């Protein structure tokens, strides 16, 4: 949806997290995958940002992938 990446960036910024990279790919079924590299300072900060991202409208899944 229009504005989704902006909404993700706003939450990340609001949590005081640096986003060092982001990549969005749109699929034929009208879904989008967003991969973002975040510089997290604690487990609690990770929990908070994941929870807030899960609450975004039209977000189906949020997960951490280890580098």
Short mmCIF file of C-alpha atoms in Angstrom, two decimals:
data_model
loop_
_atom_site.label_atom_id
_atom_site.label_comp_id
_atom_site.label_asym_id
_atom_site.label_seq_id
_atom_site.Cartn_x
_atom_site.Cartn_y
_atom_site.Cartn_z
CA UNK A 1 0.00 0.00 0.00
CA UNK A 2 1.16 3.54 -0.58
CA UNK A 3 2.97 4.92 2.47
CA UNK A 4 3.86 1.57 4.03
CA UNK A 5 7.62 2.10 3.88
CA UNK A 6 7.13 5.60 5.30
CA UNK A 7 5.10 4.17 8.19
CA UNK A 8 7.76 1.54 8.89
CA UNK A 9 10.50 4.19 8.88
CA UNK A 10 8.47 6.42 11.20
CA UNK A 11 8.11 3.65 13.79
CA UNK A 12 11.80 2.77 13.57
CA UNK A 13 12.74 6.43 14.00
CA UNK A 14 10.29 6.88 16.89
CA UNK A 15 11.93 3.94 18.67
CA UNK A 16 15.33 5.65 18.32
CA UNK A 17 16.64 2.94 15.99
CA UNK A 18 18.91 3.51 13.00
CA UNK A 19 17.79 1.82 9.75
CA UNK A 20 20.97 1.29 7.74
CA UNK A 21 19.29 -0.41 4.74
CA UNK A 22 15.83 -1.14 3.35
CA UNK A 23 14.62 -3.04 0.29
CA UNK A 24 10.99 -3.47 -0.81
CA UNK A 25 9.86 -6.06 -3.38
CA UNK A 26 6.30 -6.21 -4.73
CA UNK A 27 4.83 -9.59 -5.69
CA UNK A 28 2.14 -10.60 -8.18
CA UNK A 29 -0.39 -11.27 -5.42
CA UNK A 30 -0.33 -7.58 -4.38
CA UNK A 31 1.87 -8.22 -1.35
CA UNK A 32 5.20 -6.59 -0.61
CA UNK A 33 8.22 -7.91 1.24
CA UNK A 34 10.29 -5.31 3.06
CA UNK A 35 13.75 -6.27 4.29
CA UNK A 36 15.32 -3.74 6.62
CA UNK A 37 18.61 -3.70 8.49
CA UNK A 38 18.12 -2.15 11.92
CA UNK A 39 20.77 -1.32 14.51
CA UNK A 40 19.18 -2.62 17.70
CA UNK A 41 20.73 -1.94 21.10
CA UNK A 42 18.73 -4.35 23.31
CA UNK A 43 16.27 -7.23 23.27
CA UNK A 44 13.60 -4.92 24.72
CA UNK A 45 14.11 -2.45 21.88
CA UNK A 46 13.75 -5.33 19.41
CA UNK A 47 10.54 -6.51 21.09
CA UNK A 48 9.10 -2.99 21.06
CA UNK A 49 9.78 -2.31 17.39
CA UNK A 50 8.54 -5.73 16.26
CA UNK A 51 5.33 -5.29 18.23
CA UNK A 52 4.69 -1.85 16.78
CA UNK A 53 5.41 -3.02 13.22
CA UNK A 54 3.00 -5.94 13.66
CA UNK A 55 0.32 -3.40 14.55
CA UNK A 56 0.61 -1.54 11.25
CA UNK A 57 -2.38 -1.72 8.93
CA UNK A 58 -1.94 -4.32 6.17
CA UNK A 59 1.17 -5.90 7.75
CA UNK A 60 0.84 -9.69 7.63
CA UNK A 61 4.05 -10.79 9.30
CA UNK A 62 7.11 -9.33 11.05
CA UNK A 63 10.14 -11.41 11.92
CA UNK A 64 13.81 -11.17 12.75
CA UNK A 65 16.35 -12.79 10.46
CA UNK A 66 19.82 -13.21 11.85
CA UNK A 67 22.63 -11.78 9.76
#
